Structures are given as C-alpha cells and as structure tokens.
CSV table of C-alpha atoms in Angstrom, one decimal:
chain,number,residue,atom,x,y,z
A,6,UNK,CA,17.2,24.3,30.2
A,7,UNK,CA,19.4,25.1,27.3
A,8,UNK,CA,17.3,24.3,24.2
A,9,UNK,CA,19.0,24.1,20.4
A,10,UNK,CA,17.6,24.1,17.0
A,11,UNK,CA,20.1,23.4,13.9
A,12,UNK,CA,19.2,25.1,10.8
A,13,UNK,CA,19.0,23.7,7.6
A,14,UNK,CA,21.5,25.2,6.2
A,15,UNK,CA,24.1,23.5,8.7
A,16,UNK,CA,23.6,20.3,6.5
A,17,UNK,CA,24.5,22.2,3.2
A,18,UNK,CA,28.2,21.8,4.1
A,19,UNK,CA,28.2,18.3,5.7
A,20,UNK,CA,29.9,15.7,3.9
A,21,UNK,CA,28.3,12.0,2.3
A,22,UNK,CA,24.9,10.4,3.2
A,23,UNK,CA,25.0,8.0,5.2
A,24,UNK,CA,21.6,6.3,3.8
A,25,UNK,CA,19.7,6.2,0.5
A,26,UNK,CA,16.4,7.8,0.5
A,27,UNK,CA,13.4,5.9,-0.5
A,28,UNK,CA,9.9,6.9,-1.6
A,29,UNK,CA,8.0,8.7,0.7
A,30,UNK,CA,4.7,7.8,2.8
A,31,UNK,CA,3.8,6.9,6.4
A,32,UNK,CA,1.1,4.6,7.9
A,33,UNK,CA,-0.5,6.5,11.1
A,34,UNK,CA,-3.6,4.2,10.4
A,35,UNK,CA,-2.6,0.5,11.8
A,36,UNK,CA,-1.9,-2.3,9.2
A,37,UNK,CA,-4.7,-5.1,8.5
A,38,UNK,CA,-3.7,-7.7,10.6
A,39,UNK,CA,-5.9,-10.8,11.6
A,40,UNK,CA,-4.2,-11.2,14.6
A,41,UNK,CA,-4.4,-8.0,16.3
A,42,UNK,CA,-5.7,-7.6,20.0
A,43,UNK,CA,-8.1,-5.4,21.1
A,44,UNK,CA,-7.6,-2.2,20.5
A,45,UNK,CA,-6.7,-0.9,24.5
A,46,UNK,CA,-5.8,2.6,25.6
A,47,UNK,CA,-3.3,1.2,28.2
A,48,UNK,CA,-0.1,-1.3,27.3
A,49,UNK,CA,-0.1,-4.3,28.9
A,50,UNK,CA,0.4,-3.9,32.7
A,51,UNK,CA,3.9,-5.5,32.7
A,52,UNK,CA,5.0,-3.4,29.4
A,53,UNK,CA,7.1,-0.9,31.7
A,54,UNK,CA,8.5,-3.7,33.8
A,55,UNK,CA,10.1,-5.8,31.1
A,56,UNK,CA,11.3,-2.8,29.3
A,57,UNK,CA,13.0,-1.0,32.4
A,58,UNK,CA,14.2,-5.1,32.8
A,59,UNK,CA,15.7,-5.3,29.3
A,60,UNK,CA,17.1,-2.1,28.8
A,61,UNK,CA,20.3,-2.0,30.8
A,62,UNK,CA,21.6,1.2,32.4
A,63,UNK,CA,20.7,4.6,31.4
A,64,UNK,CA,22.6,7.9,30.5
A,65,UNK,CA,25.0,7.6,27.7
A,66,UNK,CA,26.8,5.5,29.4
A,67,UNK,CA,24.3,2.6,28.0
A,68,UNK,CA,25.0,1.4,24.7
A,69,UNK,CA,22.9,3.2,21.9
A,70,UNK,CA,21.2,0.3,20.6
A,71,UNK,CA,19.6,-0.3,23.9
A,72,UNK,CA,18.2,3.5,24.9
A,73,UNK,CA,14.7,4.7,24.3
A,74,UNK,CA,13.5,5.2,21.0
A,75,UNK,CA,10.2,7.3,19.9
A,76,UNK,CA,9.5,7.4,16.2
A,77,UNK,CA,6.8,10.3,16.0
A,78,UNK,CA,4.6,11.4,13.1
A,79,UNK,CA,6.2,9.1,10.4
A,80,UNK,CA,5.6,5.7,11.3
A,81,UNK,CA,8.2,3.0,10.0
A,82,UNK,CA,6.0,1.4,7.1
A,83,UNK,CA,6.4,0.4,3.7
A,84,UNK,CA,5.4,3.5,1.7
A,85,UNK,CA,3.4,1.2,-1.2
A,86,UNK,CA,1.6,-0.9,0.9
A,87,UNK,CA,1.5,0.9,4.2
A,88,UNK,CA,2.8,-2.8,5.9
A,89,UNK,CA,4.3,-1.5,9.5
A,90,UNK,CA,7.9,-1.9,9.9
A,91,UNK,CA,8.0,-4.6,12.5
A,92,UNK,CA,11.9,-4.5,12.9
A,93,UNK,CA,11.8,-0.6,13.4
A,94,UNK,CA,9.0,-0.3,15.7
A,95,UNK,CA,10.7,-3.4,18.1
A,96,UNK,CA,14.3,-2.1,17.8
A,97,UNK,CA,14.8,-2.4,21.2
A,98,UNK,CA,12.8,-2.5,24.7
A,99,UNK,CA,11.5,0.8,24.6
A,100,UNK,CA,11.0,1.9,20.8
A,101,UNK,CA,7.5,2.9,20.6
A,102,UNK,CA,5.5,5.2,18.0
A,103,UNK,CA,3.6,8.3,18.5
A,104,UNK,CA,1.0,9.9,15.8
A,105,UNK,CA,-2.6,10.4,15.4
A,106,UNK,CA,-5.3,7.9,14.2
A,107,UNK,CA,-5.2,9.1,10.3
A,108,UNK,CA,-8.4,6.9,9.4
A,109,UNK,CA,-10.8,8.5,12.1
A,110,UNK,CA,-9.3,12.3,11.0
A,111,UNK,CA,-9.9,11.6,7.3
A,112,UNK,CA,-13.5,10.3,7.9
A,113,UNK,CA,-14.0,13.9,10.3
A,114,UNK,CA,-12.5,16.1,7.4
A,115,UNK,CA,-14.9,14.2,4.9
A,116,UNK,CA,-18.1,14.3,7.1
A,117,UNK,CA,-17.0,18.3,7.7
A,118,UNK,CA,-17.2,19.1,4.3
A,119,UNK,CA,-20.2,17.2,3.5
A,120,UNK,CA,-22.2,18.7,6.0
A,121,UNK,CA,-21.2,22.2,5.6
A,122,UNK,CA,-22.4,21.7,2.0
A,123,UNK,CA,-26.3,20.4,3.7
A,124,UNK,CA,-26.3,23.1,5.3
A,125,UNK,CA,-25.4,25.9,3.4
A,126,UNK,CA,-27.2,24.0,0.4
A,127,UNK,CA,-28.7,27.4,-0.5
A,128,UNK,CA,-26.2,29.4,-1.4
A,129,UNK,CA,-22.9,27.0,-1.8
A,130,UNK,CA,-24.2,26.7,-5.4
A,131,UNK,CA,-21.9,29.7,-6.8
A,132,UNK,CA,-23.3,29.8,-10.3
A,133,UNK,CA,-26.8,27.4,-10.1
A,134,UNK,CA,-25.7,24.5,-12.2
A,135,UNK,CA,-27.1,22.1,-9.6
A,136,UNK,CA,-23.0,20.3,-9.3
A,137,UNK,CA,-21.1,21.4,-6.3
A,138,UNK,CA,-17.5,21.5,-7.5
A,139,UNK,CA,-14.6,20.8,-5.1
A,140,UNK,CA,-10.6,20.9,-6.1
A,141,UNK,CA,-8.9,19.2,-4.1
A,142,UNK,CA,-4.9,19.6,-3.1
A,143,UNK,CA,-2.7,16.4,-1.9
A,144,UNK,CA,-0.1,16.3,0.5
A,145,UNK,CA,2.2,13.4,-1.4
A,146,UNK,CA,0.4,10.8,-3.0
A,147,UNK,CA,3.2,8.3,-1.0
A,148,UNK,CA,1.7,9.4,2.4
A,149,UNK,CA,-0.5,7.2,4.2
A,150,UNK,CA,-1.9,10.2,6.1
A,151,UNK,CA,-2.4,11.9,2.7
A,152,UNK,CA,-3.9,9.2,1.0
A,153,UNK,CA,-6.4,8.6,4.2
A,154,UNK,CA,-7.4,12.5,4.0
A,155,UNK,CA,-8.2,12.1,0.0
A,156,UNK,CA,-10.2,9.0,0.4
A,157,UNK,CA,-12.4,10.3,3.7
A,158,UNK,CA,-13.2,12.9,1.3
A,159,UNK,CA,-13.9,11.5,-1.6
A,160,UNK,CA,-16.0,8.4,0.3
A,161,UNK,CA,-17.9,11.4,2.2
A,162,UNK,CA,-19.0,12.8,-0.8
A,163,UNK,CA,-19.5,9.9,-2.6
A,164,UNK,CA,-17.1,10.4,-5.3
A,165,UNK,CA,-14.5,7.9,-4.6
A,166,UNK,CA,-14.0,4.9,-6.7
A,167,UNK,CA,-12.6,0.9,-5.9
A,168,UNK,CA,-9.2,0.5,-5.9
A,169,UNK,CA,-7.5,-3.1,-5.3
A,170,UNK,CA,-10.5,-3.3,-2.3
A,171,UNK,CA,-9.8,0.7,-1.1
A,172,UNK,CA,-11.1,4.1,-2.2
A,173,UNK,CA,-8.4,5.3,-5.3
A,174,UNK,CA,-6.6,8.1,-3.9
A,175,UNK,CA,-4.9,9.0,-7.3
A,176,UNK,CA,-5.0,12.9,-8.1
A,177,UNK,CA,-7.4,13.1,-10.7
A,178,UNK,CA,-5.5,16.2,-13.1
A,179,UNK,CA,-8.3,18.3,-14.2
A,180,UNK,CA,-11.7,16.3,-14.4
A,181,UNK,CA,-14.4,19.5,-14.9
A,182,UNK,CA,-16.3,16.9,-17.2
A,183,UNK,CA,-16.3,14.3,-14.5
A,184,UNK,CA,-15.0,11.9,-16.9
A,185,UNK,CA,-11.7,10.9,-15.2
A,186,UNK,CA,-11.3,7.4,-14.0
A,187,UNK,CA,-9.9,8.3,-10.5
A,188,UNK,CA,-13.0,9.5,-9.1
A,189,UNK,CA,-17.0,9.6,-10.2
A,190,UNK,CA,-19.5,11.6,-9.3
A,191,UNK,CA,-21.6,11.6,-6.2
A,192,UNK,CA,-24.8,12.9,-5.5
A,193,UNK,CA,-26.1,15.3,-2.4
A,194,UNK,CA,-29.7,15.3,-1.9
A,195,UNK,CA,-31.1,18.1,0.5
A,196,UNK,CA,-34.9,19.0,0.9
A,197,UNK,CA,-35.8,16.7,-1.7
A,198,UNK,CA,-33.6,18.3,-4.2
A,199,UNK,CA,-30.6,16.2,-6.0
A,200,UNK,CA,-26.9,17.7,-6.4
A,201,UNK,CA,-24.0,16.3,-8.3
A,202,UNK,CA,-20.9,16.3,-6.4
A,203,UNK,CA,-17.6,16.6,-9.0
A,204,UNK,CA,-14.0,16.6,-8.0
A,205,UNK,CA,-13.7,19.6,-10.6
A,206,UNK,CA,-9.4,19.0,-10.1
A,207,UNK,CA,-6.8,17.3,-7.6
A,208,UNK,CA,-3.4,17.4,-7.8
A,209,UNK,CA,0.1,16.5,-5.6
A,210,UNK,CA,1.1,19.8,-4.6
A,211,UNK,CA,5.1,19.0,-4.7
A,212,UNK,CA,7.7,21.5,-5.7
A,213,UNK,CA,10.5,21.8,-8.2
A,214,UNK,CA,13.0,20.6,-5.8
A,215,UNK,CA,11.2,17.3,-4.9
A,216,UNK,CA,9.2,18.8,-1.3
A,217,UNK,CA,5.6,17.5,-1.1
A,218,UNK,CA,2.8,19.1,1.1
A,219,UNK,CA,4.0,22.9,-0.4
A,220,UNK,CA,2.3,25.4,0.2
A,221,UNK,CA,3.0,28.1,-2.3
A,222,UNK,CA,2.3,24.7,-5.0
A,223,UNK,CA,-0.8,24.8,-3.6
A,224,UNK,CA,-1.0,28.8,-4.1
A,225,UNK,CA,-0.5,28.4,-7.7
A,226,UNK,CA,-2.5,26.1,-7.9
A,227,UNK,CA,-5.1,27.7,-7.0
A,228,UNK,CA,-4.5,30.4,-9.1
A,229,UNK,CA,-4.6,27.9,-12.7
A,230,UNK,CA,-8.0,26.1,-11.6
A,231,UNK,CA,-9.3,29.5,-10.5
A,232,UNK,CA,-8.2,31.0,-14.3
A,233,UNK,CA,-9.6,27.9,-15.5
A,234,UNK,CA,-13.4,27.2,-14.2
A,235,UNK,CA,-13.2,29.4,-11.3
A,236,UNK,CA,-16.7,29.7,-11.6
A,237,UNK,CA,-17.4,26.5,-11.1
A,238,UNK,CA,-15.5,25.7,-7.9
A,239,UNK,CA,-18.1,25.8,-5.0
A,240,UNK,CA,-15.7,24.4,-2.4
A,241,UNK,CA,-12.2,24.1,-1.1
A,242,UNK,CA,-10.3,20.8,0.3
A,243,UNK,CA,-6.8,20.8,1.6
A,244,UNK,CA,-4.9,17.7,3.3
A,245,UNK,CA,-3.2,19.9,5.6
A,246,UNK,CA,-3.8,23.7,6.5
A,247,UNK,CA,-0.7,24.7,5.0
A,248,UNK,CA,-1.8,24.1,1.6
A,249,UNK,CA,-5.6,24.9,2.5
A,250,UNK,CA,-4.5,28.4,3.8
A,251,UNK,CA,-2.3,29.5,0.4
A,252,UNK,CA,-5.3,28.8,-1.1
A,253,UNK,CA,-7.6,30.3,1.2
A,254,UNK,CA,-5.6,33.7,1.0
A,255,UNK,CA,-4.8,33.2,-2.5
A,256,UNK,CA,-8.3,33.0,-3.8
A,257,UNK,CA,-11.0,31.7,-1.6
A,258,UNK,CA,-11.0,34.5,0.9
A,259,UNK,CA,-12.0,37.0,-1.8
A,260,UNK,CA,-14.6,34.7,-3.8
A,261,UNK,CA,-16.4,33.9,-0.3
A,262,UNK,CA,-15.5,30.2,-1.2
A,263,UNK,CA,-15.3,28.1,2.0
A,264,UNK,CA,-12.3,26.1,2.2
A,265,UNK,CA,-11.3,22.9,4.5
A,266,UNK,CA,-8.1,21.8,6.1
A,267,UNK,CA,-6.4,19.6,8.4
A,268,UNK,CA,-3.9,20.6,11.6
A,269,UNK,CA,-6.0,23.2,13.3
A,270,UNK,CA,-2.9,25.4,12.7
A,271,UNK,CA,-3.5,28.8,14.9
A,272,UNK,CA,-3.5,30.9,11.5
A,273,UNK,CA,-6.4,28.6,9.8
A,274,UNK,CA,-8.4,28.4,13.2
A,275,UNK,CA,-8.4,32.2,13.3
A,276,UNK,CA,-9.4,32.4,9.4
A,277,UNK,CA,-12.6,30.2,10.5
A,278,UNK,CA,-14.3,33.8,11.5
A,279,UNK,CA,-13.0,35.0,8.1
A,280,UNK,CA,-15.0,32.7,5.7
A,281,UNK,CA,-12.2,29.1,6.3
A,282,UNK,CA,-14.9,26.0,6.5
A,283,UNK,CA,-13.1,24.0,9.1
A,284,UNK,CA,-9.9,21.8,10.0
A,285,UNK,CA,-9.1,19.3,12.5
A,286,UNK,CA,-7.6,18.8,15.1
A,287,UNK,CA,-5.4,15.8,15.7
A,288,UNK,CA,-4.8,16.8,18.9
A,289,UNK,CA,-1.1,18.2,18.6
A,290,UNK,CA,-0.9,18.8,22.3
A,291,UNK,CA,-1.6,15.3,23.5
A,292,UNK,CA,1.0,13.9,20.9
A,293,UNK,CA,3.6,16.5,21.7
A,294,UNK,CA,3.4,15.0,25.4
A,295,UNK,CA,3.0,11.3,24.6
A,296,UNK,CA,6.2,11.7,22.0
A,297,UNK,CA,8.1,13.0,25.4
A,298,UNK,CA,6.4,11.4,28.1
A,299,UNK,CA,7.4,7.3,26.5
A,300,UNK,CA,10.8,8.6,26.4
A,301,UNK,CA,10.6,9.8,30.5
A,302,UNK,CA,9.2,6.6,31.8
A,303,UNK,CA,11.8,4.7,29.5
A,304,UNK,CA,14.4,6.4,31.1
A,305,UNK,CA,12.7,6.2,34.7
A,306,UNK,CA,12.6,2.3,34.2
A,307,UNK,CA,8.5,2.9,34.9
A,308,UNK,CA,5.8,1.3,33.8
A,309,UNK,CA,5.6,2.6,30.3
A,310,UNK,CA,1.6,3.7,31.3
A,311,UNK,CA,2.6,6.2,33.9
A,312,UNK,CA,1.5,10.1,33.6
A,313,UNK,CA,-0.6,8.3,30.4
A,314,UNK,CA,-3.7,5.6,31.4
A,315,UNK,CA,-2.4,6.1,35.1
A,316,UNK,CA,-2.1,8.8,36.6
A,317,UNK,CA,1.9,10.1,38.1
A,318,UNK,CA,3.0,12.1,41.4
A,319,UNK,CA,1.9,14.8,39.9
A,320,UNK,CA,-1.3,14.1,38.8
A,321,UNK,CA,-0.4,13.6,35.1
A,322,UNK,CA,-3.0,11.3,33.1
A,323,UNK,CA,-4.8,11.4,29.9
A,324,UNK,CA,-8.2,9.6,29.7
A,325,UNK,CA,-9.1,7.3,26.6
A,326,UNK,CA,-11.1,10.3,24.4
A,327,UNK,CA,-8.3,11.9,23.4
A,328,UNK,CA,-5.9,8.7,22.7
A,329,UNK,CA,-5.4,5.2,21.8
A,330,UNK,CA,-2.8,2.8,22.2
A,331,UNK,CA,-2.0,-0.3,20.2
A,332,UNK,CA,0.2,-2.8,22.2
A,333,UNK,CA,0.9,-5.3,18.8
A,334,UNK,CA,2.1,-2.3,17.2
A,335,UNK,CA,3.8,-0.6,20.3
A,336,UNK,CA,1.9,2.6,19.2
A,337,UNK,CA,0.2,5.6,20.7
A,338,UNK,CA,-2.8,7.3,18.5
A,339,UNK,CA,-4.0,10.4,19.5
A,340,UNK,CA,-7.8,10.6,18.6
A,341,UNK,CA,-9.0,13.9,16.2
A,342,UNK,CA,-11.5,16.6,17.1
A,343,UNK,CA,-13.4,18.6,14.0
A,344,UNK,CA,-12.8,22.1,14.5
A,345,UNK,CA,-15.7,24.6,12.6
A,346,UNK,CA,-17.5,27.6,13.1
A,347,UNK,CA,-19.3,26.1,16.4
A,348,UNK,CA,-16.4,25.7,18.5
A,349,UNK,CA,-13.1,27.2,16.7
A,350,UNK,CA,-12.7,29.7,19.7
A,351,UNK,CA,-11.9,26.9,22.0
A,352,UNK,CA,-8.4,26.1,19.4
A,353,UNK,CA,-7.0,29.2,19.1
A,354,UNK,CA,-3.8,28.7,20.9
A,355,UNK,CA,-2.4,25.5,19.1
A,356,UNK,CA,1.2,25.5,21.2
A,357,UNK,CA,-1.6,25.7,24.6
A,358,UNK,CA,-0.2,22.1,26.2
A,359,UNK,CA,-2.4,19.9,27.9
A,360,UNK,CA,-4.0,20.9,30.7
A,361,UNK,CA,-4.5,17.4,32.7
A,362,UNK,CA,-0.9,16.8,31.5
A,363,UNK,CA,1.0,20.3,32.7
A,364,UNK,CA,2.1,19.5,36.2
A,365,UNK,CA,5.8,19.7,36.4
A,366,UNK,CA,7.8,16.6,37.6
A,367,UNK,CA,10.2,16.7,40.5
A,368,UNK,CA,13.8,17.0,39.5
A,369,UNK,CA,14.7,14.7,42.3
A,370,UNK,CA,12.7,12.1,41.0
A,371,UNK,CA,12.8,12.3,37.4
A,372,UNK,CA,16.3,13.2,36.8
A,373,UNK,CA,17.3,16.0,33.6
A,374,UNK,CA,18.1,13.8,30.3
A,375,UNK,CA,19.4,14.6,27.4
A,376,UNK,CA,17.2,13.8,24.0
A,377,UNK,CA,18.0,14.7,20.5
A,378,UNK,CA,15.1,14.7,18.3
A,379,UNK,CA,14.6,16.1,14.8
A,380,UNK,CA,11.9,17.6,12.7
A,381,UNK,CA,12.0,16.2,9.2
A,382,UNK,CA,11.3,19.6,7.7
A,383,UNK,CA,12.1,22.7,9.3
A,384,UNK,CA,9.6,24.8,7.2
A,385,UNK,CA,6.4,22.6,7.6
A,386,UNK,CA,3.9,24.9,8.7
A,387,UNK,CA,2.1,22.1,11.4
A,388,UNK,CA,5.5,20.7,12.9
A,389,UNK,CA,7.7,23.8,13.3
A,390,UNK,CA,4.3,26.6,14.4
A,391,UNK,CA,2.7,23.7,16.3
A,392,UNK,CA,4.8,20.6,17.3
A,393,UNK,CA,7.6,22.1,18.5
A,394,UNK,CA,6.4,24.9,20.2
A,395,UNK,CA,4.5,22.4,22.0
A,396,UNK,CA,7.5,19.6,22.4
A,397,UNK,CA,9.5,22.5,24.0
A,398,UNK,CA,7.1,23.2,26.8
A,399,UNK,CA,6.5,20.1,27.7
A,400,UNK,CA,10.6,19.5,27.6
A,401,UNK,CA,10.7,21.7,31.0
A,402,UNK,CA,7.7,19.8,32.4
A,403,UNK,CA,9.6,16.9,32.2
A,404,UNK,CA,13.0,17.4,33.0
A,405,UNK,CA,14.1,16.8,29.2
A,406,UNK,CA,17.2,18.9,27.8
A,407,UNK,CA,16.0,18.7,23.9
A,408,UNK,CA,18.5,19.4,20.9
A,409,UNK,CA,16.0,20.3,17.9
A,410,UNK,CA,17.2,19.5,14.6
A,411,UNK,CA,15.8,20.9,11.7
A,412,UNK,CA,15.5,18.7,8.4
A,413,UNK,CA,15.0,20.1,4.4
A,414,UNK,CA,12.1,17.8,3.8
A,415,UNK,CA,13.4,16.4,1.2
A,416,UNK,CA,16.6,14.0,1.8
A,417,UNK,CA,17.7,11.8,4.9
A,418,UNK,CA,21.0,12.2,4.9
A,419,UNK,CA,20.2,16.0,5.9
A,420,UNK,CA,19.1,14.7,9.2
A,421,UNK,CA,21.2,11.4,10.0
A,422,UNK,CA,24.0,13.7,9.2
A,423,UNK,CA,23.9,15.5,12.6
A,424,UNK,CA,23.3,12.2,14.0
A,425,UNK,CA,27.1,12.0,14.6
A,426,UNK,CA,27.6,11.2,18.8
A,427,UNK,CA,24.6,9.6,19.9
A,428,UNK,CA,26.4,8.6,22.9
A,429,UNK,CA,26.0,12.0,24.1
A,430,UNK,CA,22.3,11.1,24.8
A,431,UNK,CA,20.1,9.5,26.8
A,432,UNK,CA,17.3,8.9,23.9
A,433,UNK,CA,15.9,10.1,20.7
A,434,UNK,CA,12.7,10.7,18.8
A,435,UNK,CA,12.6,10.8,15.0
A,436,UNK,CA,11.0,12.3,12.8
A,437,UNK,CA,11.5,10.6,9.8
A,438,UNK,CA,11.7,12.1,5.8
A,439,UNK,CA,10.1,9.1,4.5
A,440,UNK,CA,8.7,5.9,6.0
A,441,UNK,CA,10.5,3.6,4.3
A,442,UNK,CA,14.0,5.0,5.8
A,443,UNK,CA,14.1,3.8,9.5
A,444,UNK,CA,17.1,1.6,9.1
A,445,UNK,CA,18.8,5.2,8.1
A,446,UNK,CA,18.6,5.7,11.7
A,447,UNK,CA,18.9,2.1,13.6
A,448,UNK,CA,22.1,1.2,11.7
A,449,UNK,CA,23.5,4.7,12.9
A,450,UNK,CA,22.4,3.6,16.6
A,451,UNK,CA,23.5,0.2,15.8
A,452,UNK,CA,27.3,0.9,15.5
C-alpha cells in the first residue's frame, strides 16, 4: 500500500493558520472524577453497535464530522488543570483516545531509580558525602505526562513537596544546597546506614525556537551541571530517552554515572549493556495497534471491542496486562513495563509489533481505507524511531492506506495546514501539538 510522509518543510510555504496555538500539556492519566465507573478493559458491550448505528455511511462519501476519530498520545485536556476535553473526546460516535497510563509509568520510572540506588548503595556514592545527587531533565513543564514522570520521581525518592494537594513538579534551577522550595530532601536508608537524597538541579529542556522535550537542551545541559558540581551528581533522570540519551553520551557514559529514561527507545535499551540505568516501556506496540485497530472496527461498523478484549477472525486480541480502557472517558491505556539490566534483551527491537495482534485481516472482509494521521513533531526521537515505524506495519495488517504527516513541534497551524480535503478520507488520528488545541482540528472537520 502506497504510504506518504510530508516533511516539515512542506508547511514553511503554506499560507495562514487556521487556529491559535495554546499552551502546551496532555492528560494521559484520567481526570478526578467522582463519578467514574470501574475502571474495565473492555467498552460496554453495545459501544460498537450504537456507534456503527450513529455514524452513517462510510468512505468519504460520509460527511466529515461523522467518520472515525482517534486522538493518540496528546489527550484533549486543559493544559493547567489537566480537566479532559469532554467535547473533543465525544465529537462524534466513534472519537475515542489512545495513550499509555502516565501515572502507573511515572511511579515505575521512580521505583527504577530508587532501587537501583539500594542496590548499588556501595558504590553509587561518587565522592563519599553520604547525599546521592540526581539532576533531573523535564520534558515541558505544561505536559501532564511530564509533570507525572517528575513527581513519580521525586515521590520515589522522597524529595517531592505539596503542591495545591499534588507532588510540585516545578524545575527546581540549581538547588546543590537543597535549599530550593520546589523540592526537599529525602532520605535512603540501606543496611542501617542513612543517605540524603538531593535533586542537585532540574530544568525544562526547551529550545530557542520554543520546542520542549529537546534533546541537544538536554546535552548542554548536562554539560553546565557537569562544569558545575559534576562531582556531585551520582545519578541521571530523564522524562524521555531522548533527552536521557544526549545526556548519557554527552557525559554519563564516560563518568560511569547511571542514567534513567522513559520510551524504551531501541538506542537507550541497547545503551543498558553500556552503563544506561533503565527506561520504560509504555508499550509502544500495543498503542500503535489500538490507535489503528479503533479506527478499523469504526469503519467495519463492529463492536468497537473486536481484535481488542475479544478476539477477531484472525485471532487478534490483547489480554488486560498490557491495557486498559476507560468507557467515561472513551479511552484506551496501554499499561508500562520497567525495562533494566534484568530483562532489556527482551526490548531490543522497539518497531517488533505485537505478536497476539500480527495476523493479517482479510481484504474481503475488512475493506482498504484511507486514514490521514499526523505526528506532531517529525524529529521526536520516540514518535518518528518508534511510533511510526510501528503504525506502518500494522497499516498493512489492517488494510489501512496511511498518509503520514509530519509536524515542527512547535505550532498547529503546521499540521491543520495539510488538513485541507478531509473528504478524501475515511478517518483520522491526531496527534496533537498541544492539548489545549483539539477544536483546531474538529472545526476543520466540522465545515
């Protein structure tokens, strides 16, 4: 099947935005909500029915507004208070979300790192002070994701601080005197022996031209702390493995200092044998297939459950380790795995699909549709190595024809853009900038 990316640099020379961008976050953890229902790894059994009931006739030939919708890794939520966008994630019959469960990863990463440190109490200690010092790199202090990852870490290793009721997930500047307000210090004890725990440093690792999660920010970063009170740094903590591995390369490698991410990104699980502490996993392969599949059964007019909690023709099913659903907020969680020194061999392939999901469907069956679906930033090291190499062979599996579009990470209008004919598909998935921004896309689908 013919397969496109856009680049970037396609958007340079298009005209207006068509939406204002706001500030940037995503909720991937659920809302509090009083009401909620169980959590439930399978919809409601007459989900698929009602939506295949409501959503009219298929192909382009049905009215925008009314074909399937998958928002995937950004979920629509306000970006201050992490609220979920109700409208957005109800737009129509079959809008659903697909990400990972971002509390349950942060509280891996943070239980990662604060057992490699009991366990490697004897030497972690670089220069004897009795303090293990950790820096600490930030994704985008607007990013519910990021702001889960800081505070599993800093409620891990006891260094967090109360917030309006949470964990403060402020970067704390430079704090080598552990006298910043942001965070405090915690305490290890191992073998009857007490050690401080300081967050030596954290900081937003955004660039000049406004992109957050950067890498070679982190790099530098690195680089000043190192210059700084390199001696004192005993440990490593990235949100992402993007920013972990700059770091890692940059300075950790050579100083033997073990360093932690999040991704499982094929270069950082291969750097595990190299000295790299850990990462996790939030099982890219099982989102890649749920951000697909939703759109398939949508456009089947299936139950919305099929090849997912129940198994397909083909044998397709997932079983409830590896994934969650939410019916109040129509949204599919795939659950994290920590990825370390024990079992790091068994990750080393992140684009490796799924095996109980890999049976191809029947053409006859499940008809070839056409999806456009966009990566918000076509140089993020997890989406463009590991998403979509994983999105396009699952595209095949399911008889999708996917046009790729490649974002700049940094504006909207660089994606909505090259939103110009939806009625030359059958559904989309979107990937959105910022969280806030999902009526850039509805009103577009609305027209």
């Amino acid at each position: 099947m013919k397969k496109k990316f856009v680049s970037v640099t396609l958007a340079l020379a298009l005209g207006l935005s068509l939406a204002a961008c706001g500030n940037s976050g995503s909720s991937n953890a659920p809302a509090d909500n009083t009401d909620k229902k169980e959590d439930t790894n399978e919809p409601a059994a007459d989900d698929g029915a009602d939506a295949a009931e409501d959503a009219g006739p298929e192909g382009s030939s049905a009215a925008n507004k009314d074909k399937p919708l998958v928002w995937f890794n950004r979920q629509p939520s306000n970006s201050s208070t992490g609220e979920l966008d109700t409208a957005a994630l109800n737009f129509n019959a079959n809008t659903y979300y697909v990400g990972f469960d971002a509390n349950q990863g942060a509280e891996l990463q943070g239980t990662m790192v604060k057992e490699y440190i009991e366990a490697h109490i004897d030497e972690i200690d670089r220069n004897g002070d009795g303090t293990i010092g950790y820096v600490l790199a930030i994704g985008d202090i607007g990013h519910n994701d990021s702001i889960a990852r800081t505070r599993g870490v800093r409620k891990a290793l006891g260094t967090g601080v109360d917030k309006d009721g949470s964990i403060n997930s402020d970067p704390a500047g430079t704090n080598t005197d552990g006298t910043a307000s942001m965070v405090q210090d915690g305490e290890i004890e191992v073998g009857g022996k007490k050690y401080v725990v300081r967050e030596l440093a954290s900081q937003e690792m955004k660039n000049s031209a406004g992109a957050t999660w950067d890498a070679a920010t982190a790099g530098n970063a690195i680089g000043t702390w190192s210059s700084s009170f390199g001696e004192q740094i005993d440990v490593v903590v990235s949100n992402n493995d993007g920013m972990g591995m700059s770091m890692f390369n940059a300075w950790s490698k050579e100083n033997k200092v073990p360093t932690f991410g999040y991704d499982a990104n094929s270069d950082a699980v291969a750097a595990i044998a190299e000295g790299y502490g850990g990462t996790i996993s939030q099982h890219a392969d099982v989102q890649a297939y749920l951000t697909l599949r939703v759109l398939r059964n949508a456009l089947d007019g299936v139950d919305i459950d099929t090849g997912i909690g129940t198994a397909d023709e083909a044998g397709n099913v997932l079983t409830d380790d590896v994934y969650v659903y939410r019916e109040e907020e129509r949204s599919y969680y795939a659950l994290n795995v920590a990825v370390t020194s024990d079992n790091y061999q068994d990750f080393t392939d992140s684009t490796k699909i799924y095996e109980p999901v890999s049976a191809q469907l029947d053409e006859g069956s499940h008809a070839v549709k056409k999806v456009w679906l966009n990566i918000y930033n076509a140089s993020d090291n997890f989406l463009s190595s590991t998403y979509q190499p994983l999105l396009q062979n699952y595209d095949d599996i399911l008889n999708l024809e996917v046009e790729y579009i490649g974002g700049d990470g940094q504006t909207e209008s660089n994606v909505t853009n090259r939103l110009g004919n939806p009625s030359q598909y059958d559904a989309f998935a979107i990937n959105m900038v910022k969280t806030d921004n999902a009526a850039s896309y509805t009103s577009l689908l609305s027209q």
